[in-house]
Coordinates of C-alpha atoms and ligand atoms in Angstrom, one line a residue:
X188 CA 0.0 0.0 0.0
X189 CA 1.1 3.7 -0.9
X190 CA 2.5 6.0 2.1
X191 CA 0.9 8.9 2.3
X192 CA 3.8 11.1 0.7
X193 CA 3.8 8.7 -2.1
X194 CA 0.3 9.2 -2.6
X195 CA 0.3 12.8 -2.7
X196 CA 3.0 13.3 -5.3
X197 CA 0.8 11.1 -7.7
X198 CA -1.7 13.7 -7.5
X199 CA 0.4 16.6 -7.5
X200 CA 2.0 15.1 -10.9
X201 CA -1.4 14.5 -12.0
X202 CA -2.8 18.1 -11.1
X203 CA -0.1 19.9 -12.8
X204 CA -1.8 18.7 -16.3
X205 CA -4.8 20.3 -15.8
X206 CA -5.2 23.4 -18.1
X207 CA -5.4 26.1 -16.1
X208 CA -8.0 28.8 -17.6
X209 CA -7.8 32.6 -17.1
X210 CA -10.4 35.7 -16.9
X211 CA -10.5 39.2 -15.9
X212 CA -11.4 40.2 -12.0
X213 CA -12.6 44.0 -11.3
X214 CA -9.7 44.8 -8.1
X215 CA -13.1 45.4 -6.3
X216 CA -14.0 41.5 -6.8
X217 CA -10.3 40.3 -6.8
X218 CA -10.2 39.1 -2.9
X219 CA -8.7 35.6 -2.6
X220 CA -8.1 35.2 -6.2
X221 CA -4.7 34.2 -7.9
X222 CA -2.8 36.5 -10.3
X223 CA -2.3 34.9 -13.5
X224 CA -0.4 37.7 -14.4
X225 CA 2.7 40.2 -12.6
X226 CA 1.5 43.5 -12.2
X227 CA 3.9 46.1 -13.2
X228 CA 4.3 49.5 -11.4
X229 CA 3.2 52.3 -14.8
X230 CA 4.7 55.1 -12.6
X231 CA 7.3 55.3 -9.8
X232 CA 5.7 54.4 -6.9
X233 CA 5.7 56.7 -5.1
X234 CA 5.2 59.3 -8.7
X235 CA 7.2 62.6 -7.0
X236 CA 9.4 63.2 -3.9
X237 CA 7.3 64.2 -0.9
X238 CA 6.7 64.8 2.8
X239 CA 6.4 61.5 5.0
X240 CA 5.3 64.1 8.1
X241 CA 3.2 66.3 8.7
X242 CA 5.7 69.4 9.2
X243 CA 8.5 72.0 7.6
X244 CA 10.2 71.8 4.3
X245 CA 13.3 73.6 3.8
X246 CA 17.0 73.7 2.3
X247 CA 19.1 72.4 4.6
X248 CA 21.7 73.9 6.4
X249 CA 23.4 74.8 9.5
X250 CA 21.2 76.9 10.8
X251 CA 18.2 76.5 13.2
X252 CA 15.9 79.7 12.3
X253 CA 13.5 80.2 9.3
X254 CA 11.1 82.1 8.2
X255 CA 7.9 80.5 7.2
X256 CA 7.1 81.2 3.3
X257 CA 3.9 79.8 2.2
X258 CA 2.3 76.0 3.0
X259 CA 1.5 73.1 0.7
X260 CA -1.2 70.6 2.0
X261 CA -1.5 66.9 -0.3
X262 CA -3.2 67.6 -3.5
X263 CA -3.2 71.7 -3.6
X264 CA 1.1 71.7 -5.0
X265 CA 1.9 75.5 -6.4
X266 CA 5.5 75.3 -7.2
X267 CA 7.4 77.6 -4.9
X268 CA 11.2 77.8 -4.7
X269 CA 12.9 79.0 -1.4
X270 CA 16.2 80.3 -0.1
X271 CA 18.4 78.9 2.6
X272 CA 16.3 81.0 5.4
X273 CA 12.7 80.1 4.1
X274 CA 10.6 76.9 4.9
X275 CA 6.9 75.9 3.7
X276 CA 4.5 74.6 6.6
X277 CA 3.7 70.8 4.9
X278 CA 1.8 68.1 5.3
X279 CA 2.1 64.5 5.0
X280 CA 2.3 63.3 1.0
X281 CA 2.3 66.9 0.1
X282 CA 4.6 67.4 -3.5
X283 CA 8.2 69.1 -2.1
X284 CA 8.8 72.8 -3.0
X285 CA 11.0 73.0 -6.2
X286 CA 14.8 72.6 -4.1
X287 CA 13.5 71.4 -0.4
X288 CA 15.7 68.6 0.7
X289 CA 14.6 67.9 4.1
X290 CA 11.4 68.0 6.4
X291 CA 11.2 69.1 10.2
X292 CA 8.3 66.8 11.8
X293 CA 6.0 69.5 13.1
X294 CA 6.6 68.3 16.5
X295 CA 10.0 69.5 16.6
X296 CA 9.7 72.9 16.0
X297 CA 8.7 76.1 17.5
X298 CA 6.9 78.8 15.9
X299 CA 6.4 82.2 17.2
X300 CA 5.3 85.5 15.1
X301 CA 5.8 84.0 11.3
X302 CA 9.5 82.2 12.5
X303 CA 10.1 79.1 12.9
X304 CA 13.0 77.9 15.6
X305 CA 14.2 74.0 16.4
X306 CA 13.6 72.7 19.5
X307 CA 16.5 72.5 21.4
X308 CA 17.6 68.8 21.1
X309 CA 15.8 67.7 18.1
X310 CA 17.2 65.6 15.6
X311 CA 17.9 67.7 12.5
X312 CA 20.1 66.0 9.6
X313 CA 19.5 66.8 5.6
X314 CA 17.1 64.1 4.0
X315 CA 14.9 63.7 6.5
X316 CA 11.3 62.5 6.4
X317 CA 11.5 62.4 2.5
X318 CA 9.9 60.2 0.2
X319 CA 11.7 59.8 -3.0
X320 CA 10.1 59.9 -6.2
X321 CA 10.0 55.2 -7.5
X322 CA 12.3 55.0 -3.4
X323 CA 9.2 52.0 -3.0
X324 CA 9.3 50.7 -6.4
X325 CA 10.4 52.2 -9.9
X326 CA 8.2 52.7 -12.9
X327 CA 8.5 49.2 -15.1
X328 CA 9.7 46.9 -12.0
X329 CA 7.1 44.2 -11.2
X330 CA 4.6 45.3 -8.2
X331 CA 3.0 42.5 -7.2
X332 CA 3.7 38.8 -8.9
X333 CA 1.9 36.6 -10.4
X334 CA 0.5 33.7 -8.2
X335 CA 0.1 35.9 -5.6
X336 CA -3.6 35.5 -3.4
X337 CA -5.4 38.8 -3.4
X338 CA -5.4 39.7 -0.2
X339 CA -5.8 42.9 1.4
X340 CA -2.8 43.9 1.8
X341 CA -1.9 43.6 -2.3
X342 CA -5.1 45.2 -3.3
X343 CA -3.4 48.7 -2.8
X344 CA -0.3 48.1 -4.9
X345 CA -2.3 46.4 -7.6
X346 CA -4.3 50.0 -8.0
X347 CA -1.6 52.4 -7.7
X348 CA -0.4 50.6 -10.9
X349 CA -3.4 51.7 -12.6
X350 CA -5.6 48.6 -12.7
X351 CA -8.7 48.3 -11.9
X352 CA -8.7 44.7 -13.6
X353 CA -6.4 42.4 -13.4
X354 CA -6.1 38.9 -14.9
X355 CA -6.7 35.9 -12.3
X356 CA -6.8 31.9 -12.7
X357 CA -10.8 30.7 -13.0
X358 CA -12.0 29.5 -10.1
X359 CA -11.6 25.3 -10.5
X360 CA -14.5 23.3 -10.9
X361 CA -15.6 20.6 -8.7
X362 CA -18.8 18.2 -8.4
X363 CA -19.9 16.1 -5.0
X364 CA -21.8 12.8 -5.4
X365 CA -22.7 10.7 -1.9
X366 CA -23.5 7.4 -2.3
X367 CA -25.3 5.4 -0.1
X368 CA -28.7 3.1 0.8
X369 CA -28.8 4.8 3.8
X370 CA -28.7 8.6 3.5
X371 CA -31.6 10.6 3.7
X372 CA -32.2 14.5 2.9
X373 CA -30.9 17.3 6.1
X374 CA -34.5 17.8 6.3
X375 CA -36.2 14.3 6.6
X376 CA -35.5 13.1 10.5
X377 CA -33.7 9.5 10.4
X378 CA -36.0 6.3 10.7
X379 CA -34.5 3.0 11.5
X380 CA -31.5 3.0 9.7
X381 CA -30.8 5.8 7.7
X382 CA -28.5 9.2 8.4
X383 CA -28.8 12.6 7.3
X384 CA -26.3 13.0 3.9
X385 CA -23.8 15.5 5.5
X386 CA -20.4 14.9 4.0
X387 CA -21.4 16.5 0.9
X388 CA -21.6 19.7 3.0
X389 CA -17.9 19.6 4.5
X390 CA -16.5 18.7 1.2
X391 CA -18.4 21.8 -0.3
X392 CA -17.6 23.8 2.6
X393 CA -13.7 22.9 2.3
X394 CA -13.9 23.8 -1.4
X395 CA -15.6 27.2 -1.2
X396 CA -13.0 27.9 1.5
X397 CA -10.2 27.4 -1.2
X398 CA -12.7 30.0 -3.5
X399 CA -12.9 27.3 -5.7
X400 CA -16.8 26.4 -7.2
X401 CA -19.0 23.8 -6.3
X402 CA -21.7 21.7 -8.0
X403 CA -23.8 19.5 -5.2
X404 CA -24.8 16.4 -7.0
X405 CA -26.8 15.2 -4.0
X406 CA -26.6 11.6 -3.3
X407 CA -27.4 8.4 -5.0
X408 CA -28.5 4.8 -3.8
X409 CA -26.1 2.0 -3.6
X410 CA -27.3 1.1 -7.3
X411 CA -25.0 0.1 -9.8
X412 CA -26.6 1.3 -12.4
X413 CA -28.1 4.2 -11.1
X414 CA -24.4 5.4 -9.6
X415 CA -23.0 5.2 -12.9
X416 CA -25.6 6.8 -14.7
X417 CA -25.1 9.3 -12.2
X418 CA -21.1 9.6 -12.7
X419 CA -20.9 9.2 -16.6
X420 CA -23.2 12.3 -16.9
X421 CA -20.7 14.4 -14.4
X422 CA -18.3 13.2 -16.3
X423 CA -19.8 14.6 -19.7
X424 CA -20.4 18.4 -17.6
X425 CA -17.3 20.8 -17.4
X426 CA -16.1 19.8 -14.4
X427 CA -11.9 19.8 -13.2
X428 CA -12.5 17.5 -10.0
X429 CA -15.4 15.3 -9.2
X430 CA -15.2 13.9 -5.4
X431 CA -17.7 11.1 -4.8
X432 CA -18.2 9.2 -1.4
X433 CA -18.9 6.2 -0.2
X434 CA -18.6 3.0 -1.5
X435 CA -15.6 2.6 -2.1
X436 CA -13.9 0.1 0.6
X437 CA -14.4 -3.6 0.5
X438 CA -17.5 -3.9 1.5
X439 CA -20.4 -6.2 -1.0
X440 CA -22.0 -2.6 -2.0
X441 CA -18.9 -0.5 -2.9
X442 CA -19.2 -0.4 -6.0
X443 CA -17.6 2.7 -7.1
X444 CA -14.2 1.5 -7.9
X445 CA -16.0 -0.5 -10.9
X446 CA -18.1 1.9 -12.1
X447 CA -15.2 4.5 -12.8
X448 CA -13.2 1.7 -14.6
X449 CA -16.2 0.9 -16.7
X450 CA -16.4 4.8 -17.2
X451 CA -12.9 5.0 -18.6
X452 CA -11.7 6.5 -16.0
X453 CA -7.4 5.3 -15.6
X454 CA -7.2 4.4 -11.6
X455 CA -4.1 5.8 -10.5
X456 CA -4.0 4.3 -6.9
X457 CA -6.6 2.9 -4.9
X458 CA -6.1 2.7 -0.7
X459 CA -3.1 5.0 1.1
X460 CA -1.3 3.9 4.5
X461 CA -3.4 6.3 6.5
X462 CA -6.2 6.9 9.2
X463 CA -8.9 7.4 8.8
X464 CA -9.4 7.4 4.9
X465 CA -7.2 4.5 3.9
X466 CA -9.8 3.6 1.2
X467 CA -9.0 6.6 -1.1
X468 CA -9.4 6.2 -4.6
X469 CA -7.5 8.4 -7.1
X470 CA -7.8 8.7 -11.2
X471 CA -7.6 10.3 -14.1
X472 CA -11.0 10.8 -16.8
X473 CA -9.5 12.2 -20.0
X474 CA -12.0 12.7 -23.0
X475 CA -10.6 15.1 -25.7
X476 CA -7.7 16.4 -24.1
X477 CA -9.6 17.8 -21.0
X478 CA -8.6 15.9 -17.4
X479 CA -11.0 15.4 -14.9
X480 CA -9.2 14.2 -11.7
X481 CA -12.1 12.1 -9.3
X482 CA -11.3 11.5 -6.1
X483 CA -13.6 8.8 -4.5
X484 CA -13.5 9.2 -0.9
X485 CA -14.8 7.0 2.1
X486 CA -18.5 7.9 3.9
X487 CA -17.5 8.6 7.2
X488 CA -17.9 12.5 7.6
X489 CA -14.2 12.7 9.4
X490 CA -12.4 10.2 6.8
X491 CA -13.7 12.6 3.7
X492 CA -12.6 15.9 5.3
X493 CA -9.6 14.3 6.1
X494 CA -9.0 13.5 2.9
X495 CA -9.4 16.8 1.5
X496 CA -7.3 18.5 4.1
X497 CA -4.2 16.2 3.4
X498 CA -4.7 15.3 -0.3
X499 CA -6.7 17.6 -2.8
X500 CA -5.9 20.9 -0.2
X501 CA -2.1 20.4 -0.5
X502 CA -2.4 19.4 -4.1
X503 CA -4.1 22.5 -5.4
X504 CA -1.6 24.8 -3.6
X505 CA 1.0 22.8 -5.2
X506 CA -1.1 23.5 -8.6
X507 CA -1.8 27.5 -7.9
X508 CA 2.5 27.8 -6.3
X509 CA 0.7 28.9 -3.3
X510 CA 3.2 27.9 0.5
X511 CA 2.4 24.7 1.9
X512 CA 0.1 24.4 4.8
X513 CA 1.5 25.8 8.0
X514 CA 2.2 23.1 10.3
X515 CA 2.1 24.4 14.0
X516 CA 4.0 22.3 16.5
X517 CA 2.6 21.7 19.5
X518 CA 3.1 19.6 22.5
X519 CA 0.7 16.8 23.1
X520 CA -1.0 17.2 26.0
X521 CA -2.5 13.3 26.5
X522 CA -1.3 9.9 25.4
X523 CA -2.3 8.5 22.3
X524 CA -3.1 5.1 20.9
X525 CA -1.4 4.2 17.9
X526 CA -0.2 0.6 16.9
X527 CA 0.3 0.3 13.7
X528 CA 2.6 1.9 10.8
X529 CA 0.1 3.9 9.4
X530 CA 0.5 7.5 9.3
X531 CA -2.8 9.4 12.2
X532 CA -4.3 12.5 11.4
X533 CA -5.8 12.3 15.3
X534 CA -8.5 15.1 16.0
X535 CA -6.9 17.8 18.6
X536 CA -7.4 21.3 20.1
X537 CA -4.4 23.6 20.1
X538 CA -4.1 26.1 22.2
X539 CA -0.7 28.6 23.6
X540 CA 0.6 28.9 26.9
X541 CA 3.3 30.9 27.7
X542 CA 4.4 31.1 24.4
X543 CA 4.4 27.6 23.8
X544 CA 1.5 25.9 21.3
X545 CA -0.2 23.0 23.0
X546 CA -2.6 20.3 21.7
X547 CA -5.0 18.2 23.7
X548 CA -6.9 15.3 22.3
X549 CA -8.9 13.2 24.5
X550 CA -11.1 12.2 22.1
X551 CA -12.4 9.0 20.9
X552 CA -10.8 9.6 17.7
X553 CA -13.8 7.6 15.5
X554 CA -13.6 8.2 12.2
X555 CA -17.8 8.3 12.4
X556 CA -17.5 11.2 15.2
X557 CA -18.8 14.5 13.5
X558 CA -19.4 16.1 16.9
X559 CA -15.9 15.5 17.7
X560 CA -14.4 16.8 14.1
X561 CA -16.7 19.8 15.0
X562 CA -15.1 20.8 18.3
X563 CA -11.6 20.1 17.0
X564 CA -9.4 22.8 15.3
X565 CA -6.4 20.7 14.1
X566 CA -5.1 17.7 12.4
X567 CA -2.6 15.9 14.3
X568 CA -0.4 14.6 12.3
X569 CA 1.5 11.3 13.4
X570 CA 3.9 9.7 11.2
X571 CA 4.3 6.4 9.6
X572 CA 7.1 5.7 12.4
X573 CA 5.4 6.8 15.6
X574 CA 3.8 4.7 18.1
X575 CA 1.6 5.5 20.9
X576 CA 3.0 8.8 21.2
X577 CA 2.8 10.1 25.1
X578 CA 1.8 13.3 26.9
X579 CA 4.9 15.6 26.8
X580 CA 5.8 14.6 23.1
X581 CA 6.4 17.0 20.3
X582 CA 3.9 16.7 17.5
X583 CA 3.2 18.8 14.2
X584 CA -0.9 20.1 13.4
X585 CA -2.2 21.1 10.2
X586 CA -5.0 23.7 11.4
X587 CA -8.5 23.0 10.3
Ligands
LIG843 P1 -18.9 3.7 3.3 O1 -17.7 4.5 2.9 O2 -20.0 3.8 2.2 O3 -18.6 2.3 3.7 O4 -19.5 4.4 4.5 C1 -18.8 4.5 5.7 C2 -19.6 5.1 6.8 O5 -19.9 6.5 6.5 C3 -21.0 4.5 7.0 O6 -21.2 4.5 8.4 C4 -22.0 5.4 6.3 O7 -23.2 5.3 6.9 C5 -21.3 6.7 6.5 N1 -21.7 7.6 5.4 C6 -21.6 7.3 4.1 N2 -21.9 8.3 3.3 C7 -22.2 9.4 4.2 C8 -22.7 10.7 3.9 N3 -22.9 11.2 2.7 N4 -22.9 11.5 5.0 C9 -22.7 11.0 6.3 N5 -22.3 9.7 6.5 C10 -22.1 8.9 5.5
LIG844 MG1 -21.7 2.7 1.8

């Protein structure tokens, strides 16, 4: 059976063939999206030398008295030229007159009667609190690379180059099938032996939260015939990822596994050395040159998400360049139980103390526990080589 990291560079060397379209985003609409393109400064940034205080422009020089001249404010620039024993009351952006070199912050000065005087210890050197014409960035340079996420904090430098469009990757395309005799609509309360469909929601959830778009396929019966139906027409829709669940262990009713290699579809690895969801199936759906990649993932609520978080997550920030999931280390606050060489994703809380990141997990750690997956807030993640890893031990999380 496939380790984990084995598994994932299968997918990542499978993802990297997708074809990767590309469309225009207004700035005002561009949050979370990925550049497609590097922006490039049309102007110095900033476009003229000016005042980064609020205060008193002059020429410098040894002396510590002036006489005040006029005033610029941001916006309102009148060019005015001044002589070693003028200055110009400024304020903060504001265009330098013609030969200033050097601003006094306001708070350093004294002004009495029209003349302006340094307050006795103030720091006065020539070049201070200027901001050079292109000193952030000059005109031509890249701003802001492509495969960058829009986040707030580029939005700014994408508009002071002048674009109020930019060109981004389309959002990817996914579609969520659940298969199972025993699932029954959110709505309907449970009879007997039937459960409410919910993994369909977490997987839709955990692709939104990537700003990725999602087609809910509902859920189907444990029908041969009816699942593939159901799969060969996603197949035919324009989809980049379908992700079914259920049915796909070893169970007499799992009969997904069949059904995508009577679709066509080329199985690239079926079961990874993991818990919970060792029964991943991976493949590849070509038809005319376009890839579909399906991921059919096991029922169980926590096995699915898993699945998405350690798989198709890391694999699509592989795809887009974007930095690998953060891993916090933490120390593990409880003893676990682990036995066998599989690599755990155990459900934890993490939380700091003293400067030091903790993680407690006393839960059951079932794979069928939704309530549990719920109150949790990490992945902790214990390697192929660990076993029953004790209170005091240092472990690594992927957030969730
Ligand atoms: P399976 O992978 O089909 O063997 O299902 C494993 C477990 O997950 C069973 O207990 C199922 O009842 C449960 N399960 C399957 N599909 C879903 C679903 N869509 N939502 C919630 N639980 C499910
Ligand atoms: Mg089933």
């Amino acid at each position: 059976m496939l380790n984990y990291n084995e598994a994932l560079e299968i997918i990542k060397s499978e993802i990297q063939n997708l074809t990767l379209k590309t469309e225009e985003a207004d700035i005002f609409e561009s949050y979370n999206r990925i550049l497609a393109e590097d922006v490039i400064a049309d102007v110095d940034l900033p476009p003229f030398d000016n005042s980064a205080v609020d205060g008193y422009a002059l020429v410098f020089s040894e002396r510590n008295e002036w006489t005040i001249k006029s005033e610029v404010s941001a916006g309102n620039y009148s060019p005015v030229s001044i002589t070693e024993d003028e200055a110009v009351l400024i304020t903060t952006g504001s265009k330098l007159p013609v030969n200033a070199d050097t601003v006094i912050p306001i708070e350093d000065v004294e002004v009495d009667n029209g003349k302006l005087s340094l307050k006795p210890g103030a720091f006065f050197k020539k070049g201070l609190n200027i901001r050079r014409k292109g000193s952030d960035l000059e005109i031509d340079k890249i701003a802001v690379p492509a495969f960058t996420k829009i986040k707030p904090k580029t939005v700014a430098a994408i508009a002071s180059c002048g674009r109020d469009k930019v060109k981004v990757f389309s959002k990817l395309r996914f579609a969520v099938l659940a298969t199972g005799d025993e699932l029954i609509p959110v709505r309907e309360k449970p009879e007997n032996d039937k459960i409410r469909v919910s993994n369909i929601y977490s997987l839709s959830a955990a692709v939104k939260e990537m700003n990725h778009t999602v087609l809910n396929l509902g859920f189907v019966k444990d029908d041969k015939n009816v699942i593939k139906e159901k799969i060969h027409s996603a197949l035919e829709s324009n989809i980049d990822f379908l992700i079914t669940t259920g049915g796909v262990s070893v169970g007499k009713y799992d009969f997904l596994k069949e059904v995508f290699e009577e679709l066509g579809v080329r199985r690239k690895f079926w079961k990874v050395n993991i818990k919970p969801g060792k029964p991943i199936y991976f493949g590849v759906f070509e038809k005319n040159g376009k890839k579909i990649l399906i991921f059919g993932l096991p029922g169980n609520p926590v096995s699915s998400l898993v699945n998405f978080k350690v798989f198709i997550e890391p694999a699509i920030d592989y795809l887009f360049k974007q930095k690998e999931t953060e891993m916090i280390t933490a120390v593990l606050q409880n003893n676990l139980k682990k036995r066998d060489g599989k690599r755990h994703f155990a459900r934890g809380i993490l939380f700091e103390e003293n400067g030091v990141w903790k993680v407690t997990s006393e839960f059951s750690q079932s794979s069928g526990n939704l309530v549990e997956m719920s109150a949790s807030d990490c992945l902790i993640v214990l390697p192929e080589e660990i076993r029953n890893p004790q209170k005091g031990d240092i472990v690594k999380c992927i957030k969730i």
